[in-house]
Amino acid sequence: MTYNIMEENNKKYLKFNNKERILSNEKDGLEVINGCFETNIKNIMLYDDVISSDFYDLKTGLAGFVLQKFTNYNIKAALVLKDEGKLTGRFKEMADESNKGNIFRVFLNEEDAKKWLTN
């Protein structure tokens, strides 16, 4: 997966926004984490269009795997949902709960995500 290194308020984060390759399995999740280690940057921004539908279906285990790895490696991740329709069911419940923490949060706009990542 490709990313851009962004900086705001003297803090860097990786912005994953390549629609050609999406996070669709555990290997892709590990590639995201590898990007963090390559750059020594532990803040990331993801967009809903680079994540497969399996991530939103908690029964597949993809979100659980990826979020557990983010927790293990202390990676702060913001997911920007352009399609609010993806925030339903069990995924919405999980997002509401994770938004109380400091590892993974779901946002409906990039500005709020950027603010959280860089403050």
Short mmCIF file of N, CA, C and O in Angstrom, two decimals:
data_model
loop_
_atom_site.label_atom_id
_atom_site.label_comp_id
_atom_site.label_asym_id
_atom_site.label_seq_id
_atom_site.Cartn_x
_atom_site.Cartn_y
_atom_site.Cartn_z
N MET A 1 0.85 -1.18 0.00
CA MET A 1 0.00 0.00 0.00
C MET A 1 0.89 1.24 0.00
O MET A 1 1.91 1.25 0.66
N THR A 2 0.49 2.22 -0.74
CA THR A 2 1.28 3.45 -0.81
C THR A 2 0.72 4.49 0.15
O THR A 2 -0.45 4.45 0.53
N TYR A 3 1.58 5.40 0.52
CA TYR A 3 1.20 6.44 1.46
C TYR A 3 1.99 7.70 1.16
O TYR A 3 3.01 7.68 0.46
N ASN A 4 1.50 8.80 1.70
CA ASN A 4 2.21 10.07 1.67
C ASN A 4 2.54 10.44 3.10
O ASN A 4 1.74 10.19 4.00
N ILE A 5 3.70 11.05 3.30
CA ILE A 5 4.06 11.55 4.63
C ILE A 5 3.54 12.99 4.71
O ILE A 5 3.90 13.83 3.88
N MET A 6 2.69 13.23 5.68
CA MET A 6 2.09 14.54 5.87
C MET A 6 2.60 15.12 7.19
O MET A 6 3.01 14.37 8.08
N GLU A 7 2.54 16.44 7.32
CA GLU A 7 2.95 17.07 8.57
C GLU A 7 2.01 18.22 8.88
O GLU A 7 1.67 19.02 8.01
N GLU A 8 1.63 18.30 10.13
CA GLU A 8 0.75 19.35 10.63
C GLU A 8 1.11 19.56 12.09
O GLU A 8 1.30 18.59 12.83
N ASN A 9 1.21 20.82 12.52
CA ASN A 9 1.56 21.13 13.91
C ASN A 9 2.85 20.43 14.35
O ASN A 9 2.95 19.94 15.47
N ASN A 10 3.81 20.34 13.46
CA ASN A 10 5.10 19.68 13.72
C ASN A 10 4.96 18.20 14.06
O ASN A 10 5.85 17.62 14.68
N LYS A 11 3.86 17.59 13.66
CA LYS A 11 3.67 16.15 13.85
C LYS A 11 3.43 15.52 12.49
O LYS A 11 2.66 16.04 11.68
N LYS A 12 4.06 14.38 12.27
CA LYS A 12 3.92 13.69 11.00
C LYS A 12 2.92 12.55 11.12
O LYS A 12 2.75 11.97 12.18
N TYR A 13 2.29 12.25 9.99
CA TYR A 13 1.41 11.09 9.90
C TYR A 13 1.46 10.56 8.47
O TYR A 13 1.84 11.27 7.55
N LEU A 14 1.13 9.29 8.34
CA LEU A 14 1.06 8.66 7.03
C LEU A 14 -0.37 8.71 6.54
O LEU A 14 -1.30 8.36 7.26
N LYS A 15 -0.53 9.12 5.31
CA LYS A 15 -1.85 9.21 4.69
C LYS A 15 -1.94 8.15 3.61
O LYS A 15 -1.25 8.23 2.59
N PHE A 16 -2.76 7.13 3.87
CA PHE A 16 -2.96 6.04 2.91
C PHE A 16 -4.17 6.38 2.07
O PHE A 16 -5.29 6.45 2.58
N ASN A 17 -3.94 6.60 0.79
CA ASN A 17 -5.06 7.01 -0.06
C ASN A 17 -4.95 6.48 -1.48
O ASN A 17 -5.40 7.11 -2.41
N ASN A 18 -4.34 5.34 -1.65
CA ASN A 18 -4.19 4.74 -2.98
C ASN A 18 -5.36 3.80 -3.23
O ASN A 18 -5.46 2.73 -2.64
N LYS A 19 -6.26 4.19 -4.11
CA LYS A 19 -7.45 3.38 -4.38
C LYS A 19 -7.13 2.13 -5.21
O LYS A 19 -7.96 1.24 -5.34
N GLU A 20 -5.94 2.07 -5.78
CA GLU A 20 -5.58 0.91 -6.60
C GLU A 20 -5.33 -0.33 -5.76
O GLU A 20 -5.52 -1.44 -6.21
N ARG A 21 -4.88 -0.15 -4.53
CA ARG A 21 -4.59 -1.28 -3.65
C ARG A 21 -5.29 -1.03 -2.33
O ARG A 21 -5.00 -0.05 -1.65
N ILE A 22 -6.22 -1.86 -1.99
CA ILE A 22 -6.98 -1.63 -0.78
C ILE A 22 -6.60 -2.61 0.32
O ILE A 22 -6.05 -3.67 0.05
N LEU A 23 -6.89 -2.24 1.54
CA LEU A 23 -6.65 -3.09 2.70
C LEU A 23 -7.77 -4.13 2.70
O LEU A 23 -8.90 -3.82 3.05
N SER A 24 -7.42 -5.34 2.27
CA SER A 24 -8.47 -6.35 2.12
C SER A 24 -8.17 -7.66 2.85
O SER A 24 -9.00 -8.56 2.85
N ASN A 25 -6.99 -7.74 3.47
CA ASN A 25 -6.66 -8.97 4.20
C ASN A 25 -5.60 -8.65 5.26
O ASN A 25 -5.13 -7.52 5.35
N GLU A 26 -5.24 -9.66 6.03
CA GLU A 26 -4.29 -9.46 7.12
C GLU A 26 -2.92 -9.01 6.61
O GLU A 26 -2.26 -8.18 7.24
N LYS A 27 -2.50 -9.54 5.47
CA LYS A 27 -1.21 -9.15 4.90
C LYS A 27 -1.19 -7.65 4.59
O LYS A 27 -0.19 -6.97 4.85
N ASP A 28 -2.27 -7.14 4.05
CA ASP A 28 -2.35 -5.71 3.77
C ASP A 28 -2.27 -4.89 5.05
O ASP A 28 -1.65 -3.83 5.09
N GLY A 29 -2.90 -5.39 6.10
CA GLY A 29 -2.83 -4.72 7.40
C GLY A 29 -1.40 -4.65 7.91
O GLY A 29 -0.95 -3.63 8.44
N LEU A 30 -0.66 -5.73 7.70
CA LEU A 30 0.74 -5.75 8.12
C LEU A 30 1.59 -4.80 7.27
O LEU A 30 2.56 -4.22 7.76
N GLU A 31 1.21 -4.61 6.01
CA GLU A 31 1.93 -3.66 5.15
C GLU A 31 1.74 -2.23 5.64
O GLU A 31 2.67 -1.42 5.57
N VAL A 32 0.56 -1.92 6.14
CA VAL A 32 0.32 -0.60 6.73
C VAL A 32 1.25 -0.40 7.92
O VAL A 32 1.91 0.63 8.06
N ILE A 33 1.32 -1.40 8.77
CA ILE A 33 2.19 -1.33 9.95
C ILE A 33 3.66 -1.24 9.52
O ILE A 33 4.44 -0.48 10.10
N ASN A 34 4.03 -1.97 8.48
CA ASN A 34 5.39 -1.90 7.97
C ASN A 34 5.74 -0.48 7.52
O ASN A 34 6.85 -0.01 7.74
N GLY A 35 4.78 0.21 6.92
CA GLY A 35 5.00 1.60 6.52
C GLY A 35 5.33 2.48 7.72
O GLY A 35 6.17 3.37 7.64
N CYS A 36 4.68 2.20 8.84
CA CYS A 36 4.97 2.94 10.07
C CYS A 36 6.40 2.69 10.54
O CYS A 36 7.10 3.62 10.95
N PHE A 37 6.83 1.44 10.48
CA PHE A 37 8.19 1.11 10.92
C PHE A 37 9.24 1.66 9.96
O PHE A 37 10.31 2.10 10.39
N GLU A 38 8.95 1.65 8.66
CA GLU A 38 9.90 2.17 7.68
C GLU A 38 10.16 3.66 7.88
O GLU A 38 11.27 4.14 7.66
N THR A 39 9.13 4.39 8.28
CA THR A 39 9.22 5.84 8.39
C THR A 39 9.38 6.32 9.83
O THR A 39 9.62 7.49 10.06
N ASN A 40 9.23 5.41 10.78
CA ASN A 40 9.26 5.75 12.20
C ASN A 40 8.15 6.75 12.55
O ASN A 40 8.34 7.66 13.35
N ILE A 41 7.00 6.59 11.90
CA ILE A 41 5.83 7.44 12.13
C ILE A 41 4.70 6.52 12.57
O ILE A 41 4.35 5.58 11.86
N LYS A 42 4.12 6.80 13.73
CA LYS A 42 3.09 5.91 14.27
C LYS A 42 1.70 6.53 14.26
O LYS A 42 0.83 6.12 15.02
N ASN A 43 1.48 7.52 13.41
CA ASN A 43 0.15 8.09 13.22
C ASN A 43 -0.25 7.88 11.77
O ASN A 43 0.53 8.20 10.87
N ILE A 44 -1.46 7.35 11.55
CA ILE A 44 -1.89 7.10 10.18
C ILE A 44 -3.31 7.57 9.94
O ILE A 44 -4.14 7.59 10.86
N MET A 45 -3.57 7.96 8.69
CA MET A 45 -4.91 8.32 8.26
C MET A 45 -5.29 7.41 7.10
O MET A 45 -4.54 7.27 6.13
N LEU A 46 -6.43 6.76 7.25
CA LEU A 46 -6.97 5.88 6.22
C LEU A 46 -8.31 6.45 5.75
O LEU A 46 -8.99 7.14 6.50
N TYR A 47 -8.68 6.12 4.53
CA TYR A 47 -9.97 6.55 3.98
C TYR A 47 -10.80 5.32 3.67
O TYR A 47 -10.27 4.27 3.32
N ASP A 48 -12.10 5.47 3.75
CA ASP A 48 -12.98 4.33 3.55
C ASP A 48 -12.84 3.69 2.17
O ASP A 48 -13.08 2.51 2.01
N ASP A 49 -12.40 4.46 1.18
CA ASP A 49 -12.28 3.87 -0.16
C ASP A 49 -11.00 3.07 -0.36
O ASP A 49 -10.78 2.51 -1.42
N VAL A 50 -10.14 2.99 0.65
CA VAL A 50 -8.95 2.13 0.56
C VAL A 50 -9.08 0.92 1.48
O VAL A 50 -8.11 0.20 1.70
N ILE A 51 -10.27 0.72 2.01
CA ILE A 51 -10.52 -0.40 2.91
C ILE A 51 -11.64 -1.24 2.32
O ILE A 51 -12.69 -0.73 1.93
N SER A 52 -11.44 -2.55 2.28
CA SER A 52 -12.44 -3.44 1.69
C SER A 52 -13.68 -3.53 2.58
O SER A 52 -13.63 -3.22 3.78
N SER A 53 -14.75 -3.99 2.01
CA SER A 53 -16.00 -4.15 2.74
C SER A 53 -15.86 -5.16 3.88
O SER A 53 -16.61 -5.11 4.86
N ASP A 54 -14.89 -6.07 3.79
CA ASP A 54 -14.66 -7.04 4.86
C ASP A 54 -14.29 -6.36 6.18
O ASP A 54 -14.58 -6.87 7.25
N PHE A 55 -13.65 -5.21 6.10
CA PHE A 55 -13.26 -4.49 7.32
C PHE A 55 -14.50 -4.06 8.11
O PHE A 55 -14.50 -4.10 9.34
N TYR A 56 -15.54 -3.67 7.40
CA TYR A 56 -16.77 -3.18 8.05
C TYR A 56 -17.66 -4.31 8.53
O TYR A 56 -18.56 -4.09 9.33
N ASP A 57 -17.43 -5.51 8.03
CA ASP A 57 -18.17 -6.70 8.46
C ASP A 57 -17.34 -7.40 9.53
O ASP A 57 -16.42 -8.15 9.23
N LEU A 58 -17.65 -7.13 10.78
CA LEU A 58 -16.81 -7.60 11.88
C LEU A 58 -16.71 -9.12 11.94
O LEU A 58 -15.76 -9.65 12.50
N LYS A 59 -17.66 -9.82 11.34
CA LYS A 59 -17.61 -11.29 11.34
C LYS A 59 -16.39 -11.84 10.60
O LYS A 59 -15.94 -12.93 10.88
N THR A 60 -15.83 -11.06 9.68
CA THR A 60 -14.67 -11.54 8.93
C THR A 60 -13.40 -11.54 9.77
O THR A 60 -12.44 -12.23 9.44
N GLY A 61 -13.36 -10.74 10.82
CA GLY A 61 -12.19 -10.67 11.68
C GLY A 61 -11.11 -9.72 11.20
O GLY A 61 -10.11 -9.52 11.89
N LEU A 62 -11.27 -9.13 10.02
CA LEU A 62 -10.22 -8.25 9.48
C LEU A 62 -10.03 -7.02 10.36
O LEU A 62 -8.90 -6.69 10.71
N ALA A 63 -11.11 -6.36 10.74
CA ALA A 63 -10.98 -5.17 11.59
C ALA A 63 -10.34 -5.54 12.93
O ALA A 63 -9.46 -4.84 13.42
N GLY A 64 -10.77 -6.64 13.51
CA GLY A 64 -10.21 -7.08 14.78
C GLY A 64 -8.72 -7.33 14.69
O GLY A 64 -7.95 -6.93 15.56
N PHE A 65 -8.29 -8.00 13.62
CA PHE A 65 -6.87 -8.28 13.43
C PHE A 65 -6.07 -6.98 13.31
O PHE A 65 -5.06 -6.80 13.99
N VAL A 66 -6.53 -6.10 12.43
CA VAL A 66 -5.80 -4.86 12.17
C VAL A 66 -5.77 -3.98 13.42
O VAL A 66 -4.71 -3.46 13.80
N LEU A 67 -6.91 -3.82 14.07
CA LEU A 67 -6.95 -2.97 15.26
C LEU A 67 -6.14 -3.54 16.41
O LEU A 67 -5.53 -2.79 17.18
N GLN A 68 -6.07 -4.85 16.52
CA GLN A 68 -5.23 -5.46 17.55
C GLN A 68 -3.76 -5.17 17.27
O GLN A 68 -2.99 -4.87 18.20
N LYS A 69 -3.36 -5.21 16.01
CA LYS A 69 -1.97 -4.89 15.65
C LYS A 69 -1.68 -3.42 15.94
O LYS A 69 -0.60 -3.09 16.43
N PHE A 70 -2.63 -2.53 15.63
CA PHE A 70 -2.44 -1.11 15.93
C PHE A 70 -2.22 -0.93 17.43
O PHE A 70 -1.35 -0.18 17.86
N THR A 71 -2.99 -1.64 18.23
CA THR A 71 -2.86 -1.56 19.69
C THR A 71 -1.51 -2.11 20.13
O THR A 71 -0.81 -1.48 20.92
N ASN A 72 -1.13 -3.27 19.61
CA ASN A 72 0.14 -3.89 20.00
C ASN A 72 1.34 -3.00 19.71
O ASN A 72 2.29 -2.97 20.48
N TYR A 73 1.29 -2.30 18.57
CA TYR A 73 2.42 -1.48 18.15
C TYR A 73 2.22 0.00 18.44
O TYR A 73 3.01 0.83 17.98
N ASN A 74 1.18 0.32 19.19
CA ASN A 74 0.89 1.70 19.59
C ASN A 74 0.81 2.64 18.39
O ASN A 74 1.42 3.71 18.36
N ILE A 75 0.04 2.23 17.39
CA ILE A 75 -0.16 3.02 16.19
C ILE A 75 -1.51 3.72 16.31
O ILE A 75 -2.54 3.08 16.54
N LYS A 76 -1.48 5.02 16.18
CA LYS A 76 -2.69 5.84 16.28
C LYS A 76 -3.27 5.97 14.87
O LYS A 76 -2.61 6.47 13.96
N ALA A 77 -4.51 5.51 14.68
CA ALA A 77 -5.10 5.45 13.34
C ALA A 77 -6.44 6.17 13.29
O ALA A 77 -7.30 5.96 14.14
N ALA A 78 -6.60 7.00 12.27
CA ALA A 78 -7.86 7.70 12.02
C ALA A 78 -8.43 7.16 10.71
O ALA A 78 -7.72 7.08 9.71
N LEU A 79 -9.70 6.80 10.73
CA LEU A 79 -10.40 6.37 9.53
C LEU A 79 -11.39 7.45 9.15
O LEU A 79 -12.26 7.81 9.96
N VAL A 80 -11.26 7.99 7.95
CA VAL A 80 -12.17 9.02 7.46
C VAL A 80 -13.20 8.36 6.56
O VAL A 80 -12.85 7.76 5.55
N LEU A 81 -14.45 8.46 6.98
CA LEU A 81 -15.55 7.88 6.20
C LEU A 81 -16.17 8.96 5.32
O LEU A 81 -16.78 9.90 5.82
N LYS A 82 -16.00 8.82 4.03
CA LYS A 82 -16.68 9.71 3.09
C LYS A 82 -18.11 9.23 2.89
O LYS A 82 -18.99 10.01 2.60
N ASP A 83 -18.32 7.93 3.06
CA ASP A 83 -19.63 7.31 2.93
C ASP A 83 -20.14 6.97 4.32
O ASP A 83 -19.78 5.93 4.89
N GLU A 84 -20.94 7.84 4.88
CA GLU A 84 -21.47 7.65 6.24
C GLU A 84 -22.32 6.39 6.34
O GLU A 84 -22.52 5.85 7.42
N GLY A 85 -22.79 5.88 5.20
CA GLY A 85 -23.59 4.66 5.18
C GLY A 85 -22.82 3.43 5.66
O GLY A 85 -23.42 2.42 6.02
N LYS A 86 -21.51 3.50 5.69
CA LYS A 86 -20.70 2.38 6.18
C LYS A 86 -20.69 2.30 7.70
O LYS A 86 -20.26 1.33 8.28
N LEU A 87 -21.19 3.36 8.34
CA LEU A 87 -21.19 3.43 9.80
C LEU A 87 -22.53 2.91 10.32
O LEU A 87 -23.40 3.66 10.76
N THR A 88 -22.70 1.57 10.23
CA THR A 88 -23.95 0.94 10.65
C THR A 88 -23.67 -0.34 11.43
O THR A 88 -22.56 -0.86 11.42
N GLY A 89 -24.70 -0.84 12.06
CA GLY A 89 -24.65 -2.14 12.72
C GLY A 89 -23.54 -2.28 13.73
O GLY A 89 -23.24 -1.36 14.49
N ARG A 90 -22.94 -3.46 13.75
CA ARG A 90 -21.87 -3.77 14.70
C ARG A 90 -20.64 -2.89 14.48
O ARG A 90 -19.94 -2.54 15.43
N PHE A 91 -20.38 -2.52 13.23
CA PHE A 91 -19.24 -1.64 12.97
C PHE A 91 -19.45 -0.29 13.65
O PHE A 91 -18.52 0.26 14.24
N LYS A 92 -20.66 0.25 13.60
CA LYS A 92 -20.95 1.51 14.28
C LYS A 92 -20.75 1.36 15.78
O LYS A 92 -20.17 2.24 16.42
N GLU A 93 -21.20 0.25 16.34
CA GLU A 93 -21.03 0.02 17.77
C GLU A 93 -19.54 -0.03 18.13
O GLU A 93 -19.11 0.57 19.13
N MET A 94 -18.77 -0.72 17.32
CA MET A 94 -17.33 -0.80 17.56
C MET A 94 -16.69 0.58 17.42
O MET A 94 -15.85 0.96 18.23
N ALA A 95 -17.10 1.33 16.40
CA ALA A 95 -16.53 2.67 16.18
C ALA A 95 -16.87 3.60 17.34
O ALA A 95 -16.01 4.35 17.81
N ASP A 96 -18.11 3.55 17.82
CA ASP A 96 -18.50 4.38 18.95
C ASP A 96 -17.64 4.07 20.17
O ASP A 96 -17.21 4.98 20.89
N GLU A 97 -17.38 2.80 20.40
CA GLU A 97 -16.56 2.40 21.55
C GLU A 97 -15.09 2.80 21.34
O GLU A 97 -14.44 3.33 22.25
N SER A 98 -14.55 2.57 20.15
CA SER A 98 -13.14 2.89 19.91
C SER A 98 -12.90 4.40 19.89
O SER A 98 -11.80 4.85 20.20
N ASN A 99 -13.93 5.18 19.57
CA ASN A 99 -13.78 6.63 19.56
C ASN A 99 -13.57 7.20 20.96
O ASN A 99 -13.22 8.36 21.12
N LYS A 100 -13.77 6.39 21.97
CA LYS A 100 -13.51 6.81 23.35
C LYS A 100 -12.04 6.64 23.71
O LYS A 100 -11.58 7.19 24.70
N GLY A 101 -11.32 5.86 22.91
CA GLY A 101 -9.92 5.56 23.19
C GLY A 101 -8.97 6.43 22.41
O GLY A 101 -9.36 7.42 21.79
N ASN A 102 -7.72 6.04 22.40
CA ASN A 102 -6.69 6.84 21.75
C ASN A 102 -5.88 6.06 20.72
O ASN A 102 -4.79 6.46 20.37
N ILE A 103 -6.41 4.94 20.23
CA ILE A 103 -5.70 4.16 19.21
C ILE A 103 -6.38 4.27 17.85
O ILE A 103 -5.72 4.53 16.84
N PHE A 104 -7.68 4.11 17.80
CA PHE A 104 -8.41 4.10 16.53
C PHE A 104 -9.69 4.91 16.68
O PHE A 104 -10.45 4.69 17.63
N ARG A 105 -9.89 5.84 15.77
CA ARG A 105 -11.12 6.62 15.76
C ARG A 105 -11.64 6.75 14.34
O ARG A 105 -10.88 6.77 13.38
N VAL A 106 -12.95 6.89 14.26
CA VAL A 106 -13.63 7.05 12.97
C VAL A 106 -14.15 8.48 12.90
O VAL A 106 -14.76 8.98 13.85
N PHE A 107 -13.91 9.13 11.76
CA PHE A 107 -14.31 10.52 11.55
C PHE A 107 -15.11 10.64 10.26
O PHE A 107 -14.93 9.85 9.33
N LEU A 108 -15.94 11.65 10.20
CA LEU A 108 -16.73 11.89 9.01
C LEU A 108 -16.11 12.97 8.12
O LEU A 108 -16.63 13.26 7.05
N ASN A 109 -14.99 13.57 8.58
CA ASN A 109 -14.28 14.54 7.74
C ASN A 109 -12.79 14.51 8.07
O ASN A 109 -12.38 14.15 9.16
N GLU A 110 -12.02 14.92 7.11
CA GLU A 110 -10.56 14.87 7.22
C GLU A 110 -10.02 15.85 8.25
O GLU A 110 -9.05 15.56 8.95
N GLU A 111 -10.62 17.01 8.35
CA GLU A 111 -10.12 18.02 9.29
C GLU A 111 -10.15 17.54 10.73
O GLU A 111 -9.18 17.74 11.47
N ASP A 112 -11.25 16.93 11.14
CA ASP A 112 -11.33 16.42 12.51
C ASP A 112 -10.31 15.30 12.73
O ASP A 112 -9.69 15.22 13.79
N ALA A 113 -10.14 14.45 11.73
CA ALA A 113 -9.16 13.36 11.83
C ALA A 113 -7.76 13.92 11.97
O ALA A 113 -6.97 13.48 12.81
N LYS A 114 -7.44 14.90 11.15
CA LYS A 114 -6.11 15.53 11.17
C LYS A 114 -5.86 16.18 12.53
O LYS A 114 -4.78 16.05 13.10
N LYS A 115 -6.86 16.86 13.06
CA LYS A 115 -6.73 17.51 14.37
C LYS A 115 -6.42 16.49 15.45
O LYS A 115 -5.55 16.70 16.30
N TRP A 116 -7.14 15.37 15.43
CA TRP A 116 -6.93 14.32 16.44
C TRP A 116 -5.53 13.71 16.32
O TRP A 116 -4.86 13.48 17.32
N LEU A 117 -5.11 13.44 15.10
CA LEU A 117 -3.79 12.83 14.89
C LEU A 117 -2.63 13.73 15.28
O LEU A 117 -1.59 13.25 15.71
N THR A 118 -2.81 15.04 15.14
CA THR A 118 -1.67 15.94 15.29
C THR A 118 -1.70 16.77 16.57
O THR A 118 -0.84 17.61 16.77
N ASN A 119 -2.65 16.53 17.44
CA ASN A 119 -2.68 17.24 18.73
C ASN A 119 -2.23 16.35 19.85
O ASN A 119 -2.16 15.19 19.79
#
